[in-house]
Amino acid sequence: MKRYDSVLGSLRRADRLTADVYDFVVECPQLAALAVPGQFAQLYVPGHTLRRPISICGIDRQAGTLRFVFQVRGQGTADLARLQAGDQLELLAPLGNGFPLDKGKRTLLVGGGIGVPPLLGLAAELGENAVAALGFRNRDAVILEQDFQAAGAKVLIATDDGSYGHHGLVTQLAEGEEFQQVCACGPLPMLKAVKALAEQRGVPCYVSLEERMACGIGACLGCAVALRGEDGAEYFGHVCKDGPVFDSRRVVW
C-alpha cells in the first residue's frame, strides 16, 4: 500500500499573473525529486478542512522546487492566494499519474485556460519536440506564453474573442501541425475535439481530466470517472488515483 506523507515546504515566490491567476514556487527538495509532469499536489490552506488539489506546473530538481499556477475559484483558493514569499506551505505530493514522456516524439500539447499550466513541465522535458497550442478567453487571460517559448516549444495561441493570436478554437491551430502524439488538459469539449484530431492522425492521445476532489488519494471515492477496460467493459475509476492523465481511448466520453 502506498504511504502518503505531508511535507512542509517554503514558499519562495508568490506572483500574480492575471486578475485571478497566481504563480507559486515552493521549495520542497524531496518532492521535486519524485514529481513528474502531469501529477498534482494537495495543498493545505489554514482554516479549511479539505486540501486544495493543484496541478504541478514546473519541476526544478536542481533547485529543489515545485511550481504551481492556479486560479482563484472559491474561498479556499482565495485564501491560498493570500500567502506570501517566506510563508510555510504544507503539501501532500506528488499524487496521481503523469503524462508519458517520449523525448524522441514530436508532441502536440493542447491546453485550455487553467488547463495550460500542467503542460509546461512536459514542454520543459520535450524542448524543441513540443508544439504548444494554447487557448484562452481573451488577451488578458493569456498566461505562460513566454515560459513555453523559453522551454523551446513552438507556441500557438488562440483566443475566443480574437483579441490575441488566432480567433477561434485552439484545435483549429493544431490542424496544420505535424506530430506523433498528443497530450492535453482543459475543458471537456476541447478534450473531445483533441481526441478526434488524434484519431484522424492515428496517433496516441493522453488527456488530463479535472474532477472535484476531496482526499486526492482514492480513499473518499469522490472523483469518479467512467472508464473502459481492455475488454471494452465500462467501469468507474477515480481521477486522483487512476489519473489525472488517461489514454483518451480509456475514457467513456
Coordinates of C-alpha atoms in Angstrom, one line a residue:
M1 CA 0.0 0.0 0.0
K2 CA 1.2 3.5 -0.8
R3 CA 2.1 5.7 2.1
Y4 CA 1.3 9.4 1.8
D5 CA 3.1 11.9 3.9
S6 CA 2.7 15.7 4.2
V7 CA 5.7 17.8 3.7
L8 CA 6.3 21.3 4.8
G9 CA 7.7 23.5 2.0
S10 CA 8.8 27.1 1.9
L11 CA 7.0 29.5 -0.4
R12 CA 9.9 31.1 -2.3
R13 CA 7.9 33.1 -4.8
A14 CA 4.3 34.3 -5.0
D15 CA 3.3 36.2 -8.0
R16 CA 0.0 37.3 -9.6
L17 CA -0.2 36.6 -13.3
T18 CA -3.7 37.9 -14.1
A19 CA -6.7 39.2 -12.1
D20 CA -7.4 35.7 -10.7
V21 CA -4.4 33.5 -11.5
Y22 CA -1.4 33.1 -9.2
D23 CA 2.1 31.6 -9.6
F24 CA 3.8 30.0 -6.6
V25 CA 7.2 28.4 -6.4
V26 CA 7.7 26.1 -3.3
E27 CA 11.0 24.8 -2.1
C28 CA 10.5 21.1 -1.2
P29 CA 13.5 19.1 -2.5
Q30 CA 12.2 15.6 -1.5
L31 CA 9.0 16.2 -3.6
A32 CA 10.7 17.8 -6.5
A33 CA 13.0 14.7 -6.8
L34 CA 9.9 12.5 -7.2
A35 CA 7.5 14.5 -9.3
V36 CA 6.8 14.1 -13.0
P37 CA 4.8 16.3 -15.3
G38 CA 1.1 15.9 -15.1
Q39 CA 1.0 15.0 -11.4
F40 CA -0.6 17.2 -8.7
A41 CA -0.4 18.2 -5.1
Q42 CA -2.9 18.6 -2.3
L43 CA -2.2 22.0 -0.6
Y44 CA -3.3 22.6 2.9
V45 CA -5.0 26.0 3.5
P46 CA -5.3 27.1 7.1
G47 CA -8.9 27.3 8.2
H48 CA -10.1 24.8 5.7
T49 CA -10.8 21.1 6.3
L50 CA -10.2 19.9 2.8
R51 CA -6.9 20.5 1.0
R52 CA -6.9 22.1 -2.5
P53 CA -5.8 20.0 -5.4
I54 CA -3.4 22.0 -7.6
S55 CA -1.6 20.7 -10.7
I56 CA 2.2 20.8 -10.8
C57 CA 3.3 23.3 -13.3
G58 CA 7.0 23.1 -13.1
I59 CA 9.7 20.9 -11.6
D60 CA 13.2 22.1 -10.8
R61 CA 15.1 19.2 -9.3
Q62 CA 18.4 21.1 -9.1
A63 CA 16.8 23.9 -7.1
G64 CA 14.5 21.5 -5.3
T65 CA 11.3 23.4 -6.1
L66 CA 7.8 22.8 -7.5
R67 CA 5.8 25.4 -9.3
F68 CA 2.0 25.8 -9.0
V69 CA -0.1 28.1 -11.2
F70 CA -3.7 28.2 -10.0
Q71 CA -6.9 30.1 -10.5
V72 CA -9.0 31.5 -7.6
R73 CA -12.3 29.6 -7.8
G74 CA -13.6 29.8 -4.2
Q75 CA -12.8 30.9 -0.7
G76 CA -10.1 28.2 -0.3
T77 CA -8.0 29.2 -3.3
A78 CA -8.7 32.9 -2.4
D79 CA -7.1 32.3 1.0
L80 CA -4.3 30.3 -0.6
A81 CA -3.6 33.2 -2.9
R82 CA -3.0 35.5 0.1
L83 CA 0.2 33.6 1.1
Q84 CA 3.4 35.5 0.6
A85 CA 7.0 34.6 -0.1
G86 CA 8.6 33.2 3.1
D87 CA 5.4 31.5 4.3
Q88 CA 5.3 27.8 5.0
L89 CA 3.0 25.6 2.9
E90 CA 2.0 22.0 3.7
L91 CA 1.9 19.7 0.7
L92 CA 0.7 16.2 0.0
A93 CA 2.5 15.2 -3.2
P94 CA 3.3 14.1 -5.8
L95 CA -0.1 12.5 -6.4
G96 CA -1.6 10.7 -9.4
N97 CA -0.2 9.5 -12.7
G98 CA 1.6 11.9 -15.0
F99 CA 2.0 12.2 -18.8
P100 CA 4.0 9.5 -20.6
L101 CA 7.3 11.0 -21.8
D102 CA 9.0 10.1 -25.0
K103 CA 11.5 12.8 -25.9
G104 CA 12.0 11.4 -29.3
K105 CA 8.4 12.1 -30.5
R106 CA 7.2 15.4 -31.7
T107 CA 4.3 16.1 -29.3
L108 CA 1.4 18.3 -29.6
L109 CA 0.4 19.9 -26.3
V110 CA -3.1 21.3 -26.2
G111 CA -4.2 23.4 -23.3
G112 CA -7.3 25.5 -22.5
G113 CA -7.4 28.2 -19.8
I114 CA -6.2 26.9 -16.4
G115 CA -5.5 23.6 -18.2
V116 CA -2.4 25.2 -19.6
P117 CA -0.1 25.1 -16.5
P118 CA 0.1 21.2 -16.2
L119 CA 1.6 21.1 -19.7
L120 CA 4.6 23.4 -19.0
G121 CA 6.6 20.8 -17.2
L122 CA 6.1 18.4 -20.1
A123 CA 7.2 21.1 -22.6
A124 CA 10.4 21.6 -20.5
E125 CA 11.2 17.9 -20.9
L126 CA 10.4 17.8 -24.6
G127 CA 12.1 21.1 -25.7
E128 CA 12.0 21.6 -29.4
N129 CA 9.9 18.5 -29.8
A130 CA 6.9 20.3 -28.3
V131 CA 4.3 22.2 -30.1
A132 CA 2.1 24.0 -27.6
A133 CA -1.4 25.1 -28.9
L134 CA -2.9 27.2 -26.0
G135 CA -6.4 28.6 -25.9
F136 CA -7.7 31.4 -23.7
R137 CA -10.8 33.6 -23.4
N138 CA -9.1 36.8 -24.4
R139 CA -5.7 38.6 -24.3
D140 CA -5.9 39.4 -20.6
A141 CA -6.3 35.7 -19.8
V142 CA -3.2 34.5 -21.6
I143 CA -0.6 33.0 -19.3
L144 CA 2.8 31.3 -19.6
E145 CA 3.3 32.0 -23.3
Q146 CA 6.9 33.1 -22.7
D147 CA 7.6 30.2 -20.4
F148 CA 6.7 27.7 -23.1
Q149 CA 8.9 29.6 -25.6
A150 CA 11.8 29.6 -23.1
A151 CA 11.3 25.8 -22.8
G152 CA 12.0 25.5 -26.6
A153 CA 8.4 24.8 -27.7
K154 CA 6.7 26.2 -30.7
V155 CA 3.9 28.2 -29.3
L156 CA 0.5 28.9 -30.9
I157 CA -2.2 31.0 -29.2
A158 CA -5.9 31.1 -29.8
T159 CA -8.5 33.4 -28.1
D160 CA -12.2 33.1 -28.1
D161 CA -12.7 36.8 -28.9
G162 CA -9.8 37.2 -31.3
S163 CA -8.1 39.8 -29.2
Y164 CA -4.8 37.9 -29.4
G165 CA -3.5 35.2 -31.7
H166 CA -5.9 33.0 -33.7
H167 CA -9.6 33.9 -33.4
G168 CA -11.3 30.5 -32.8
L169 CA -10.8 27.1 -31.4
V170 CA -7.4 26.0 -30.3
T171 CA -7.8 22.7 -32.1
Q172 CA -8.0 24.6 -35.4
L173 CA -4.5 25.9 -34.7
A174 CA -3.2 22.4 -34.3
E175 CA -4.6 21.0 -37.6
G176 CA -1.7 22.4 -39.6
E177 CA 1.0 20.9 -37.4
E178 CA 2.9 17.6 -37.7
F179 CA 3.0 15.5 -34.5
Q180 CA 3.4 11.9 -33.3
Q181 CA 1.4 12.1 -30.1
V182 CA -0.9 14.4 -28.2
C183 CA -1.1 15.5 -24.6
A184 CA -4.0 17.8 -23.5
C185 CA -5.6 19.4 -20.5
G186 CA -8.6 21.7 -20.4
P187 CA -12.4 21.8 -20.7
L188 CA -14.2 18.6 -21.7
P189 CA -15.4 19.8 -25.1
M190 CA -11.8 20.7 -26.0
L191 CA -10.5 17.3 -24.9
K192 CA -13.2 15.6 -27.1
A193 CA -12.1 17.6 -30.1
V194 CA -8.4 16.8 -29.4
K195 CA -9.2 13.1 -29.1
A196 CA -10.9 13.3 -32.5
L197 CA -7.9 15.1 -34.1
A198 CA -5.5 12.4 -32.7
E199 CA -7.7 9.7 -34.1
Q200 CA -7.7 11.3 -37.5
R201 CA -3.9 11.3 -37.5
G202 CA -3.7 7.8 -36.0
V203 CA -1.5 8.9 -33.1
P204 CA -1.9 8.3 -29.3
C205 CA -3.6 10.9 -27.2
Y206 CA -3.3 11.4 -23.4
V207 CA -5.7 13.7 -21.6
S208 CA -5.6 15.1 -18.1
L209 CA -9.1 15.2 -16.5
E210 CA -10.5 17.6 -13.9
E211 CA -12.9 16.5 -11.3
R212 CA -13.8 17.8 -7.8
M213 CA -11.6 16.1 -5.3
A214 CA -11.5 15.7 -1.5
C215 CA -8.8 13.3 -0.3
G216 CA -6.7 13.1 -3.5
I217 CA -5.5 9.6 -2.8
G218 CA -8.5 7.4 -3.8
A219 CA -9.9 6.9 -0.3
C220 CA -13.1 9.0 -0.5
L221 CA -14.1 7.8 -4.0
G222 CA -15.4 11.3 -4.8
C223 CA -13.8 12.0 -8.2
A224 CA -15.3 9.0 -10.1
V225 CA -15.0 8.9 -13.8
A226 CA -16.4 6.4 -16.3
L227 CA -13.6 4.3 -18.0
R228 CA -13.3 1.5 -20.4
G229 CA -11.2 -1.6 -19.8
E230 CA -9.1 -3.5 -22.3
D231 CA -12.0 -5.9 -22.8
G232 CA -14.4 -3.0 -23.6
A233 CA -16.3 -3.2 -20.4
E234 CA -17.2 0.1 -18.7
Y235 CA -16.3 0.7 -15.0
F236 CA -15.7 3.6 -12.7
G237 CA -12.2 4.7 -11.8
H238 CA -11.0 7.8 -10.0
V239 CA -9.2 10.8 -11.4
C240 CA -7.0 11.2 -8.4
K241 CA -5.6 7.7 -8.2
D242 CA -6.1 6.3 -11.7
G243 CA -5.3 9.6 -13.4
P244 CA -5.4 12.5 -13.7
V245 CA -3.8 11.5 -17.0
F246 CA -5.6 8.9 -19.1
D247 CA -5.2 7.4 -22.5
S248 CA -8.1 9.0 -24.3
R249 CA -9.3 5.6 -25.6
R250 CA -10.0 4.6 -22.0
V251 CA -12.3 7.5 -21.2
V252 CA -16.1 7.0 -21.7
W253 CA -16.9 10.3 -23.4

